[in-house]
Short mmCIF file of C-alpha atoms (C1' of nucleotides) in Angstrom, two decimals:
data_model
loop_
_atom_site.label_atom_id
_atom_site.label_comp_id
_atom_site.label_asym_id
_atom_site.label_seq_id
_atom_site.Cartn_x
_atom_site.Cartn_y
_atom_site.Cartn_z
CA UNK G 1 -17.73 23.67 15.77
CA UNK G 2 -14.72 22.75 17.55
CA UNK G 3 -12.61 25.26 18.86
CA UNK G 4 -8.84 26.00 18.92
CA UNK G 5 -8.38 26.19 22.60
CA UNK G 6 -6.46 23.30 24.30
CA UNK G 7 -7.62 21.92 28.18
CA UNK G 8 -5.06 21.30 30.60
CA UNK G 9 -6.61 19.17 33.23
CA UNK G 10 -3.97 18.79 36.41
CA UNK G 11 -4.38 19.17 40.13
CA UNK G 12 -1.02 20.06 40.81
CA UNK G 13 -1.37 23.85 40.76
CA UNK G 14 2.10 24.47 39.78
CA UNK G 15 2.58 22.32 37.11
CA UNK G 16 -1.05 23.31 35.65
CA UNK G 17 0.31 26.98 35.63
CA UNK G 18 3.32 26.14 34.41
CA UNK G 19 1.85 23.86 31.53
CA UNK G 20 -0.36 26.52 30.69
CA UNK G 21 1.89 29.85 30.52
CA UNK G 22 3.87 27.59 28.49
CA UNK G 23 1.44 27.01 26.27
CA UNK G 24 0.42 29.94 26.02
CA UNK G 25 4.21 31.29 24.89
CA UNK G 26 3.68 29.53 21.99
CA UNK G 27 0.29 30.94 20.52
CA UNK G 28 -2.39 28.87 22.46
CA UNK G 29 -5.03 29.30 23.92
CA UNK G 30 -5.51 27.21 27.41
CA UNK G 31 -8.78 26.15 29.46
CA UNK G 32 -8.05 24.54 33.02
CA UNK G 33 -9.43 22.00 34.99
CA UNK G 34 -8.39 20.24 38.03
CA UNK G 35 -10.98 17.76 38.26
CA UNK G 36 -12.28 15.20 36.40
CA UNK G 37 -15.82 16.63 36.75
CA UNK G 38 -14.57 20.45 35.83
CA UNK G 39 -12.96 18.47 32.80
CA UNK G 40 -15.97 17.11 31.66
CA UNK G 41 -17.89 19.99 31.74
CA UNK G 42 -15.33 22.28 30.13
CA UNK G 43 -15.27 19.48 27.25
CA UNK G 44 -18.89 19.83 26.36
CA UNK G 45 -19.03 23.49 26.91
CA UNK G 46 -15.61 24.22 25.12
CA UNK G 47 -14.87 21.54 22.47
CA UNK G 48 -11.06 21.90 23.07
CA UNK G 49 -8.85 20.80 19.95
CA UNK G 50 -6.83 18.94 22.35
CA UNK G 51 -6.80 16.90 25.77
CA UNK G 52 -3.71 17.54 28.31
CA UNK G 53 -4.72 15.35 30.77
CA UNK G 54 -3.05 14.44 34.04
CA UNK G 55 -3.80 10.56 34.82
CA UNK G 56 -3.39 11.55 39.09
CA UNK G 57 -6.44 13.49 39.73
CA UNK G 58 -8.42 13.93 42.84
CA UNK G 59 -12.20 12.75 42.13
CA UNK G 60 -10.64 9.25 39.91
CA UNK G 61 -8.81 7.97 37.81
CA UNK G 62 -7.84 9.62 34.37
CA UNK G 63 -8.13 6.10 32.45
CA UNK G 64 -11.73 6.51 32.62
CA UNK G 65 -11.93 10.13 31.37
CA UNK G 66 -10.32 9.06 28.25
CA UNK G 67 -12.69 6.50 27.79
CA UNK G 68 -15.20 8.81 28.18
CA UNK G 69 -14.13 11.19 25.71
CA UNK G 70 -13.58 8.58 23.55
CA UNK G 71 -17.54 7.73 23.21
CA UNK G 72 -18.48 10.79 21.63
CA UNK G 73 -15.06 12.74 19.76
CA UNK G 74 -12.03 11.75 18.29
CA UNK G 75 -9.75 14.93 19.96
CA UNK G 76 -5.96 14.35 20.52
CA UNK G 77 -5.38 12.91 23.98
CA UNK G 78 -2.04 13.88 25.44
CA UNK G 79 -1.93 11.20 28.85
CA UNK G 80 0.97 12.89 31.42
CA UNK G 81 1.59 10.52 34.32
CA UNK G 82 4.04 10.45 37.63
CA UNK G 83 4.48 7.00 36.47
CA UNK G 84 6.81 5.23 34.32
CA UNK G 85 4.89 1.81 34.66
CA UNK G 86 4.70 0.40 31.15
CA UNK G 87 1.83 -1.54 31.66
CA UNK G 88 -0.03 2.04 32.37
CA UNK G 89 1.01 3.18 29.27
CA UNK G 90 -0.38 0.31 27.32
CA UNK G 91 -3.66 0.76 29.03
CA UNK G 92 -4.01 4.65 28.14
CA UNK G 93 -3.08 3.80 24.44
CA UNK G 94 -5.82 1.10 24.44
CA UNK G 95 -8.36 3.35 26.19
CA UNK G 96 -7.50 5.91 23.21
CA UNK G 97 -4.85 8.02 24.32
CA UNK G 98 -3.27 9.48 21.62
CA UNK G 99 0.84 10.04 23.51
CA UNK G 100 1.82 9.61 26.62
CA UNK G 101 4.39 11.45 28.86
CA UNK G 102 6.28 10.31 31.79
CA UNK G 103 7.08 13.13 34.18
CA UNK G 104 9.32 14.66 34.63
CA UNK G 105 9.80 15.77 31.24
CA UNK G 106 11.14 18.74 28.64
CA UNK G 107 8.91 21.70 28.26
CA UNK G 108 9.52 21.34 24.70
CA UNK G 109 9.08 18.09 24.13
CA UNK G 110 6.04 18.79 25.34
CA UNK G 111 5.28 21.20 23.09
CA UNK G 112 6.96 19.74 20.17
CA UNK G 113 4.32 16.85 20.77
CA UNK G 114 1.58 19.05 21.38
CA UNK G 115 2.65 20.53 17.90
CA UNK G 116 2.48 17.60 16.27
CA UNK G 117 -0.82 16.29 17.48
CA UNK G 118 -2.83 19.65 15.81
CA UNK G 119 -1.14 19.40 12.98
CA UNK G 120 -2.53 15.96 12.46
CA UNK G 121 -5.65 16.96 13.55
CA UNK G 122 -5.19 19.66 10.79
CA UNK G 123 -4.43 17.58 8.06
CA UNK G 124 -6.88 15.43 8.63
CA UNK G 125 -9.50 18.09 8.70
CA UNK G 126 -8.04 19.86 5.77
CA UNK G 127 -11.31 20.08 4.41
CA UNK G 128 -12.32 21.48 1.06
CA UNK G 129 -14.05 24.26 1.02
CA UNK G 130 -17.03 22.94 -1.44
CA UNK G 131 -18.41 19.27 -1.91
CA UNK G 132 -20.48 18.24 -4.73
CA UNK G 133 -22.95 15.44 -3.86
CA UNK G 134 -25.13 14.52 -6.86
CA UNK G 135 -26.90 17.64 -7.78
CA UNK G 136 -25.99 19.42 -4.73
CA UNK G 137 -23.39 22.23 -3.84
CA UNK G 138 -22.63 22.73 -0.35
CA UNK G 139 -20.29 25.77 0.53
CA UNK G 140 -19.24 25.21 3.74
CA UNK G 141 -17.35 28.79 3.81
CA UNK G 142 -20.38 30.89 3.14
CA UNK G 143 -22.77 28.13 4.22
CA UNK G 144 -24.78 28.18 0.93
CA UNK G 145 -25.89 24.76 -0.30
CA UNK G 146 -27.08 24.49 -3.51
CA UNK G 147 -29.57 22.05 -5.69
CA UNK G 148 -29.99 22.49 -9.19
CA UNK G 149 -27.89 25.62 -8.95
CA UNK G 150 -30.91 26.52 -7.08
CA UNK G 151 -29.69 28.48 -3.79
CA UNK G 152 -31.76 26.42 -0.86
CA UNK G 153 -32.08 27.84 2.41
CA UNK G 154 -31.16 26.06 5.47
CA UNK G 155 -31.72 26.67 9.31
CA UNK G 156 -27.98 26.74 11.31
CA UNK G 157 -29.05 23.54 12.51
CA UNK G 158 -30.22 22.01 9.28
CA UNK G 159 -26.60 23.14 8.22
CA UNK G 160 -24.50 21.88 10.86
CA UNK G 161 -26.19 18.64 10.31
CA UNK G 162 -25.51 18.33 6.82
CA UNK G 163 -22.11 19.90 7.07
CA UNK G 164 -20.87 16.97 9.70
CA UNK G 165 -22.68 14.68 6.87
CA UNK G 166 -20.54 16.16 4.21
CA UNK G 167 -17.08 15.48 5.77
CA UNK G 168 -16.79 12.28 4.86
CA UNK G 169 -19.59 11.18 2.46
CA UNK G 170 -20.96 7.51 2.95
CA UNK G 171 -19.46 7.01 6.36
CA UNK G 172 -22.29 6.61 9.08
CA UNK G 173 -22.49 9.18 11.82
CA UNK G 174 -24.29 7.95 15.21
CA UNK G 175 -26.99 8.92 16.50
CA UNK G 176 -24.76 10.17 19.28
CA UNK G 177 -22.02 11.69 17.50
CA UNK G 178 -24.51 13.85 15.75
CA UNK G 179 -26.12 14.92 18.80
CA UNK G 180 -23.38 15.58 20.86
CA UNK G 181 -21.73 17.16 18.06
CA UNK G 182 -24.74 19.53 17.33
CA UNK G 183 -26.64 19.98 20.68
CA UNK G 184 -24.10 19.04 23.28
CA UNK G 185 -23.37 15.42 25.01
CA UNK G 186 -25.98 16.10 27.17
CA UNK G 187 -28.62 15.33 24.15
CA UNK G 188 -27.16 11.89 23.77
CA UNK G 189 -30.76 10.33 24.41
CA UNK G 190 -32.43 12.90 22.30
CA UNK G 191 -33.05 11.16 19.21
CA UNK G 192 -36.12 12.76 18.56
CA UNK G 193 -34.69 16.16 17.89
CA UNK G 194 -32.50 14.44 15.49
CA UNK G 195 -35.63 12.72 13.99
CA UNK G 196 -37.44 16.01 13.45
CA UNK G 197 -34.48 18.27 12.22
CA UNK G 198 -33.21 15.48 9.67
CA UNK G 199 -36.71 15.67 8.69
CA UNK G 200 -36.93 19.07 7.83
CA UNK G 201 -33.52 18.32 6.29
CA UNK G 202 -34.87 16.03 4.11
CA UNK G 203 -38.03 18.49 2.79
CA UNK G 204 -35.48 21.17 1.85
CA UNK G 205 -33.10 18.83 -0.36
CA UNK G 206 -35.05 15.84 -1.43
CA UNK G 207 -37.71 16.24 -4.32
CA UNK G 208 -39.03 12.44 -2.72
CA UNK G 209 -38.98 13.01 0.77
CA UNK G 210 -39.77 9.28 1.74
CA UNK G 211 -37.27 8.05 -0.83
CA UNK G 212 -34.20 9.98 0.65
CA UNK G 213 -31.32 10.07 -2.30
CA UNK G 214 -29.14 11.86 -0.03
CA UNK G 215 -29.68 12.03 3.70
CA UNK G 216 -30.26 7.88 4.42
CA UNK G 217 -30.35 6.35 8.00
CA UNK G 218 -28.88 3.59 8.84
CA UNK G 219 -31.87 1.69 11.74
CA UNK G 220 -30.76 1.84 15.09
CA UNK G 221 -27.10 3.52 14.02
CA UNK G 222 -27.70 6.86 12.79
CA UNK G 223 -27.36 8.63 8.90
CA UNK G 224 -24.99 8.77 6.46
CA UNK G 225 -24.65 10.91 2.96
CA UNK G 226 -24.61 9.02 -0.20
CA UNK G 227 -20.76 8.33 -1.29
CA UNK G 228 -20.31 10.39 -4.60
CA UNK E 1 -1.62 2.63 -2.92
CA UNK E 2 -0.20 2.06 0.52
CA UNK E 3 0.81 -1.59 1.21
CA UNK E 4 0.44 -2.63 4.87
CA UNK E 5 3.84 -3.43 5.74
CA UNK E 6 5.93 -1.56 8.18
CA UNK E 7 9.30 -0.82 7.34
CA UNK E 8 12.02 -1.22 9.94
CA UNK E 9 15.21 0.98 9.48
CA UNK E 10 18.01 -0.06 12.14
CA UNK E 11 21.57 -1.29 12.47
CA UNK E 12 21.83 -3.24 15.35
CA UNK E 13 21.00 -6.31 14.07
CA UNK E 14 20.37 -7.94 17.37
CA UNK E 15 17.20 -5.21 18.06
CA UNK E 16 16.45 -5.52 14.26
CA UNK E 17 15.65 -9.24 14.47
CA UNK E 18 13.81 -8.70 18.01
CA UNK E 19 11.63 -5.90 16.82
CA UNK E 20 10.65 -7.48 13.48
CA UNK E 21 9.39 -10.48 15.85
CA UNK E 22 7.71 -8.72 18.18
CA UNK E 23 5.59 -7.25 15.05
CA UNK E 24 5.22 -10.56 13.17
CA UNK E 25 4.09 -11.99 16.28
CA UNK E 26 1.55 -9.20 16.82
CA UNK E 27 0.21 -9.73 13.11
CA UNK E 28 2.21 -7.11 11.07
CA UNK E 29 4.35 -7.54 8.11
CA UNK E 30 7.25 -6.42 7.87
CA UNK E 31 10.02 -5.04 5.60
CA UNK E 32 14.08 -4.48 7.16
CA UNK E 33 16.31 -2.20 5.66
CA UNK E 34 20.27 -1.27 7.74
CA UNK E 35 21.41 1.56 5.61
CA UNK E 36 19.54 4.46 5.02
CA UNK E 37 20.46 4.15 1.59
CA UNK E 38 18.70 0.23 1.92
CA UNK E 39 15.65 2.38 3.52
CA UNK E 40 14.87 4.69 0.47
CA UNK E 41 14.72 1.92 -1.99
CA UNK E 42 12.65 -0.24 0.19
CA UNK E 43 10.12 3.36 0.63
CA UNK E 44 9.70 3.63 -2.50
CA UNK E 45 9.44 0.44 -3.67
CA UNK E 46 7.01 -0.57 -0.90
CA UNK E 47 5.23 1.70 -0.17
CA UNK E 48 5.12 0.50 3.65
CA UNK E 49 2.20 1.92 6.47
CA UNK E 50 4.42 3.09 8.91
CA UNK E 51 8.34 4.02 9.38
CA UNK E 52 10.49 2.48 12.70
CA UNK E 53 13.52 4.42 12.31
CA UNK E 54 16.51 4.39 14.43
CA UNK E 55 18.70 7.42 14.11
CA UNK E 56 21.84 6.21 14.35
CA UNK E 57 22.81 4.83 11.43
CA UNK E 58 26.24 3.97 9.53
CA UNK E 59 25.82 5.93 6.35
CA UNK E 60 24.10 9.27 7.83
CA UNK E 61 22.03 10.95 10.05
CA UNK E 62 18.51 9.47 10.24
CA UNK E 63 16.99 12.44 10.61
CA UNK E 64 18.38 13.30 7.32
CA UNK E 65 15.60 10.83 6.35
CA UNK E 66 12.74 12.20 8.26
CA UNK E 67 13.04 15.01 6.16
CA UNK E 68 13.42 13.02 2.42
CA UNK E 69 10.35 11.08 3.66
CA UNK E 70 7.82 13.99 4.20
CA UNK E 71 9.73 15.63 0.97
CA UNK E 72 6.36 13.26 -0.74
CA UNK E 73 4.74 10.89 1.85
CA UNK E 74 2.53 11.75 5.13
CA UNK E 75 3.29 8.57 6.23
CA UNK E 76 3.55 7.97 9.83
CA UNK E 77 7.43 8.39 11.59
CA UNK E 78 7.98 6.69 14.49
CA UNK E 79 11.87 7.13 15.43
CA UNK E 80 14.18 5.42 18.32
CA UNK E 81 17.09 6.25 19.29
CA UNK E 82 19.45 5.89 22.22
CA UNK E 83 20.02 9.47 22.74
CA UNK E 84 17.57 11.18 25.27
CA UNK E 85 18.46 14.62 24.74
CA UNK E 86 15.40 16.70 24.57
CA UNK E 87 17.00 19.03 21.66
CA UNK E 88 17.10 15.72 19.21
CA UNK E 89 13.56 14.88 20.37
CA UNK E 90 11.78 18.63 19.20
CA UNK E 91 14.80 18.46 16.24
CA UNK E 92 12.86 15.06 15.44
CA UNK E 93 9.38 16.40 15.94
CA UNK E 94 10.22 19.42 13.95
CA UNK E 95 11.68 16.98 10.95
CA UNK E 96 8.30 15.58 10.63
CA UNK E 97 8.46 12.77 12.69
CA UNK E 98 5.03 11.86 14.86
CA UNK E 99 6.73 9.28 17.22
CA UNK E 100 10.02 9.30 19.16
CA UNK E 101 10.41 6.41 21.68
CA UNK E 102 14.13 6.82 23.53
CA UNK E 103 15.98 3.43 24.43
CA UNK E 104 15.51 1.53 26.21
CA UNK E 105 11.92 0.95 25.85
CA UNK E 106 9.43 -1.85 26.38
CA UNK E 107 8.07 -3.50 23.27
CA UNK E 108 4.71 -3.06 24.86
CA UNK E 109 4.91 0.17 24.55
CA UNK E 110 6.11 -0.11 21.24
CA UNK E 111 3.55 -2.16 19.98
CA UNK E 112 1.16 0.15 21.49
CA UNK E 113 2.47 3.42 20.13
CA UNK E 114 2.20 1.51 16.59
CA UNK E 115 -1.03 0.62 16.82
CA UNK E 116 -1.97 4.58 17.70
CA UNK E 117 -0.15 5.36 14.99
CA UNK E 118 -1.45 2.84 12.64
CA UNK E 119 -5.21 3.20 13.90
CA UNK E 120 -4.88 6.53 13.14
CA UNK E 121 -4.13 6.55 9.35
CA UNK E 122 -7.08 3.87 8.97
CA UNK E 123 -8.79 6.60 10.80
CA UNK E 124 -8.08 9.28 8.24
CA UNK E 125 -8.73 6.96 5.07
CA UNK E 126 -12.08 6.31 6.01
CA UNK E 127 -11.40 2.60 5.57
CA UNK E 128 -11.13 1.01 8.93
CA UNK E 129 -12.00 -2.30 10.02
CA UNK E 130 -12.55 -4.17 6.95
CA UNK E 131 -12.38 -7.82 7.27
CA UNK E 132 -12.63 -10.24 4.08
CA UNK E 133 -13.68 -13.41 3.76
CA UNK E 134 -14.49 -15.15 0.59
CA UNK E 135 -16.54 -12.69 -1.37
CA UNK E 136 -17.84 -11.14 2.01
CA UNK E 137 -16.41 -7.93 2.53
CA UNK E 138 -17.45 -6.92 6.40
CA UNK E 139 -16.85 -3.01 7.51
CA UNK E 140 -17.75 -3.20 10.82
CA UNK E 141 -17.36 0.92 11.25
CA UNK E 142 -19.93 2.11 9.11
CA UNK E 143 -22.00 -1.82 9.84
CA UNK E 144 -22.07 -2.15 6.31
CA UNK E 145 -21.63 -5.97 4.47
CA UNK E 146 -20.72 -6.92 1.31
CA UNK E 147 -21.41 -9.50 -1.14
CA UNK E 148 -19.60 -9.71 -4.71
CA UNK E 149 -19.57 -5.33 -4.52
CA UNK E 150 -23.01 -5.66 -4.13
CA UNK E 151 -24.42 -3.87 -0.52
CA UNK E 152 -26.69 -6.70 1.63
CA UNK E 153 -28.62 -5.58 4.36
CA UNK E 154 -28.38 -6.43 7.72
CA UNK E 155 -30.52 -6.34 11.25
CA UNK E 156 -28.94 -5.58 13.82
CA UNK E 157 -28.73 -8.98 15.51
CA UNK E 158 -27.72 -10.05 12.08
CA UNK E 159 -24.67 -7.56 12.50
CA UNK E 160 -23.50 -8.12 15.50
CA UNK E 161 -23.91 -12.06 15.04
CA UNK E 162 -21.35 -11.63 11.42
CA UNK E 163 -19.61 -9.38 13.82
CA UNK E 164 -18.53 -11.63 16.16
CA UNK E 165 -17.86 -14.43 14.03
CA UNK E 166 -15.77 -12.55 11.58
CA UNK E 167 -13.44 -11.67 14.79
CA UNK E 168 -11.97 -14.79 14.50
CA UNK E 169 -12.74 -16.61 11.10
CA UNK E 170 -12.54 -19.98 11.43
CA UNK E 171 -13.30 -20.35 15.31
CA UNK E 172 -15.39 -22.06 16.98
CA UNK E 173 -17.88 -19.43 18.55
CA UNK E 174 -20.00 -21.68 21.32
CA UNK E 175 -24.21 -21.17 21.98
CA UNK E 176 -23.43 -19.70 25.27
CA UNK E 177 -20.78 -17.36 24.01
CA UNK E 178 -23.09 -15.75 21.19
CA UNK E 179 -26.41 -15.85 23.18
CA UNK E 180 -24.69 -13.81 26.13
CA UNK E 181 -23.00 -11.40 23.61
CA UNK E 182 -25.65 -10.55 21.56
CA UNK E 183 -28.85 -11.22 24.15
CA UNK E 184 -27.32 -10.90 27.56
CA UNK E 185 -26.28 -13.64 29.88
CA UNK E 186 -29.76 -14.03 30.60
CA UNK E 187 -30.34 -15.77 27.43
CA UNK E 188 -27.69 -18.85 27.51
CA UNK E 189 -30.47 -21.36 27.56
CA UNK E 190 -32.54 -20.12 24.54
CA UNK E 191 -30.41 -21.51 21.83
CA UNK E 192 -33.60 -21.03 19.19
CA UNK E 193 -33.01 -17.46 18.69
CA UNK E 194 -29.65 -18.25 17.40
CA UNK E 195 -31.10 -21.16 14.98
CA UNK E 196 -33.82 -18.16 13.82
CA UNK E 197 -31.47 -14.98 13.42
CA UNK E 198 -28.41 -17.67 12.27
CA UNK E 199 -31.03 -18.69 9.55
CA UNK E 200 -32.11 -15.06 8.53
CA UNK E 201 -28.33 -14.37 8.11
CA UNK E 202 -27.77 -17.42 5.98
CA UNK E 203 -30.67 -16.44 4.13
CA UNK E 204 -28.83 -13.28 3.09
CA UNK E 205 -25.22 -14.04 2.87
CA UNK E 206 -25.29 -17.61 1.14
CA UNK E 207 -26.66 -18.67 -2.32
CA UNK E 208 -27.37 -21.86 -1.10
CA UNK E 209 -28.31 -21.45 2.23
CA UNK E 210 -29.16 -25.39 2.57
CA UNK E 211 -25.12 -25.94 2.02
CA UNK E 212 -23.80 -22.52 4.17
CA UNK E 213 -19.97 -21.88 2.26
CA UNK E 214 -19.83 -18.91 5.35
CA UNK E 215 -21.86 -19.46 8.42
CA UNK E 216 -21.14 -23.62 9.14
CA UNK E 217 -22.79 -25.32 12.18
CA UNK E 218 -20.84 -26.92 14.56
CA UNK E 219 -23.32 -29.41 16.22
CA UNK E 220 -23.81 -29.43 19.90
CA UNK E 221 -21.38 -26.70 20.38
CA UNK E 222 -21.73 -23.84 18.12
CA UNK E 223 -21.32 -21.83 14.86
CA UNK E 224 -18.20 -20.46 12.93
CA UNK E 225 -17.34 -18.34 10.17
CA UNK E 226 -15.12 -20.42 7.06
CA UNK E 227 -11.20 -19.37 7.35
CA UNK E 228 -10.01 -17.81 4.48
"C1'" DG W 1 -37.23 -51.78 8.21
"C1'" DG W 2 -39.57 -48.55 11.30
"C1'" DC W 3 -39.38 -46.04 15.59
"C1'" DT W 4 -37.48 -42.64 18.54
"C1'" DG W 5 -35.20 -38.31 19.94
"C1'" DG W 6 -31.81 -34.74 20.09
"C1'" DG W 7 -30.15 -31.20 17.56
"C1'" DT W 8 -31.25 -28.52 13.79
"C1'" DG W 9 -33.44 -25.49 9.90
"C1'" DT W 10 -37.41 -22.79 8.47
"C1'" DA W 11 -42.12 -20.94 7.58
"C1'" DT W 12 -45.62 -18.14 9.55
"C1'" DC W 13 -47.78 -14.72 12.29
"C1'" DA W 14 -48.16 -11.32 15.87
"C1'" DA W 15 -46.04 -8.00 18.93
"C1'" DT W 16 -42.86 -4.62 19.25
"C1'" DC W 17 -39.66 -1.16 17.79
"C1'" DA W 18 -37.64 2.49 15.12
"C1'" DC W 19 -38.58 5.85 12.19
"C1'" DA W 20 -41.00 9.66 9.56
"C1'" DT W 21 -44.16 13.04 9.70
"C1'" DA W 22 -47.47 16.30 11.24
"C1'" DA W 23 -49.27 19.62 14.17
"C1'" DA W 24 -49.28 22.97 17.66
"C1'" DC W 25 -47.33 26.19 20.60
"C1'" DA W 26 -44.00 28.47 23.66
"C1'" DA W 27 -39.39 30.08 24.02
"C1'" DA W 28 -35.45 31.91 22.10
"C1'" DA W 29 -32.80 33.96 18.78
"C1'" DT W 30 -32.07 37.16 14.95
"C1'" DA R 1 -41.42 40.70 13.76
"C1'" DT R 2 -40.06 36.95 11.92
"C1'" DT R 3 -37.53 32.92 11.93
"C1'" DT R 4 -35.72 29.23 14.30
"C1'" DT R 5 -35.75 25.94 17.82
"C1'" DG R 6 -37.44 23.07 21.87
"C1'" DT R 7 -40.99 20.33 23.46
"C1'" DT R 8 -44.96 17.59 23.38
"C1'" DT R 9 -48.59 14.52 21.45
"C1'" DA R 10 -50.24 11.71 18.05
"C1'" DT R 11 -50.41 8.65 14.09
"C1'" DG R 12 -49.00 5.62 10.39
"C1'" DT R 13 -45.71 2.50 8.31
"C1'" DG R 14 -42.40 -0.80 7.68
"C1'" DA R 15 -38.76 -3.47 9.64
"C1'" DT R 16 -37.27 -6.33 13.30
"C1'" DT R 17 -37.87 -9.55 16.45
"C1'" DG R 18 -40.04 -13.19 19.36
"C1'" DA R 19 -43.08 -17.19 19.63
"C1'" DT R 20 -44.88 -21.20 17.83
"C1'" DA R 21 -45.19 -24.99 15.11
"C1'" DC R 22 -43.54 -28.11 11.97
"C1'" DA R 23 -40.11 -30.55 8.88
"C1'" DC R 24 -35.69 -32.44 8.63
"C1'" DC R 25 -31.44 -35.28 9.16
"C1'" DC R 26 -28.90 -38.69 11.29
"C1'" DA R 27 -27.99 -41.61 15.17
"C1'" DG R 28 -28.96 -45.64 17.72
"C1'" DC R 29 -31.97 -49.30 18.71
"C1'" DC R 30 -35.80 -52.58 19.18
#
DNA sequence: GGCTGGGTGTATCAATCACATAAACAAAAT
DNA sequence: ATTTTGTTTATGTGATTGATACACCCAGCC
């Protein structure tokens, strides 16, 4: 799933190994890019828990990495800029930044902000441990599910799948979310696989395959859980 | 429950007034307190969305507040204050707070940083865009519609058609502007498809569909949704 | 009145699309 | 060795949409 690393993407050399022996002072772990291409890749390959991104970088401009980002995950966005410009600001905010930072600026505010971004992050995904849905248990700790009491075996996949599902029952996952969430962004087109798997899904936990009680899709959006 | 007012906790009764029209303006309601001991009650008894809170304030220090506050509410913090040490900032941070805009600031960037904030509860309670008109409730997150509690189905076209009109109940939404937002610009000219997919919608949404009480024609121009 | 015509609603049917499922097999992982 | 996954091909089904045709309402007008 996601991990707990946090990517620093900033051409300036110093500041990037400033940022990042800062950073990782405190107790984090750093990944480092200083391109918007090396960014992109070390998102997919990485899933970072948060985004220090530098809006001055030498292959574009940052605005459109957070937009990018913003199509598939929902990771904090920390925007640092040369510029004070308020309209800038605006525009990062809009695009889905989650702060922004003029330079130059404190070390610790820095990290006081970075601080509070994961623990947001953190409360939101203060998950419980088990969810009941209808007759069925799903342990997301030892990655048991259950039906009927009735231990059912799932593949990794088949469990990753249900266990974004689970998170927040009745709320309707994308096609792409799912995919890049589960495969990698680079399966955003590969709705087959999602087909197939959800399929197989389906013959482990319904007893009515073709009338789903649990897993439904949503045409042309993606699937969703029943709501308890 | 959480109303959806935003409570504003300041002194200066000059930036009081200014910042509680700035919001208004931009469609929030608002709640004004000048005392700490003014803000508490109003907390409590309001329950608001989000905190503004400037720190200086004539019966204590605000963050004295930040702290009571997250004593039994996750509520979002965002704090001003004319001060730009960095020590108050992470002191701020550290309190609980999850926004700290120094003076003087713009009120775009205001408005923007309260939206983030804002955006981002919605995010966490599931329930995000939720528009209501009538006995129509629209979510257009999870694409779902519905009519007296009950769940009504929708195409796609049909969703994005409701979409667009609940934007802006009540407007005026021309041919042109719906063909070339739903078909592509392409498709100005074949006003039929909207007569077809306006009438499949009707079909769902109204009792009557003969008299529409939702989806009303204006002729020769367009089609709107009823204001509440 | 009866005729006309633009703008509109709607019924019907066919083409297309999205989805579910199956099967088969190689590759990869355990 | 066995399970799991990636990849392809095929098929059936139901929902969605596009296309056509027809009915309607309300003007204005002879």
């Amino acid at each position: 799933m996601s991990n707990n690393h946090i990517l620093v993407i900033e051409d300036d050399l110093q500041i990037s190994q400033f940022l990042q022996s800062s950073l990782k002072a405190n107790g984090y772990h750093t990944l480092c890019a200083h391109t918007i291409a090396e960014g992109k890749r070390l998102l997919s390959a990485n899933k970072p828990a948060l985004l220090i991104l530098d809006l001055n970088l030498p292959d574009g401009d940052g605005r459109e990495l957070i937009s990018y980002v913003r199509l598939n995950s929902d990771i904090p966005i920390l925007v640092l800029s040369a510029r004070q410009a308020e309209q800038e600001k605006v525009d990062c905010f809009n695009d889905g930044a989650d702060d922004y930072l003029a330079k130059p600026f404190g070390v610790n505010e820095l990290l006081a902000r970075v601080k509070v971004a994961l623990k947001r992050t953190a409360m939101m995904s203060l998950r419980d441990d088990v969810y009941h849905v209808g007759e069925l248990t799903i342990d997301t700790i030892n990655s048991t599910v259950l039906l009927n009491e009735q231990p059912v075996h799932l593949t990794p996949i088949e469990f990753k799948l249900l266990f974004i599902l689970v998170t927040k029952p009745g709320k309707v996952f994308t096609h792409r979310q799912l995919l890049t969430d589960v495969w990698g962004a680079e399966y955003v087109d590969d709705t087959h696989y999602l087909r197939i798997h959800m399929g197989r899904l389906r013959a482990r936990l319904e007893k009515t395959p073709a009338t789903p009680r649990y897993i439904l899709t949503e045409a042309g959006i993606g699937y969703r859980l029943t709501a308890t």
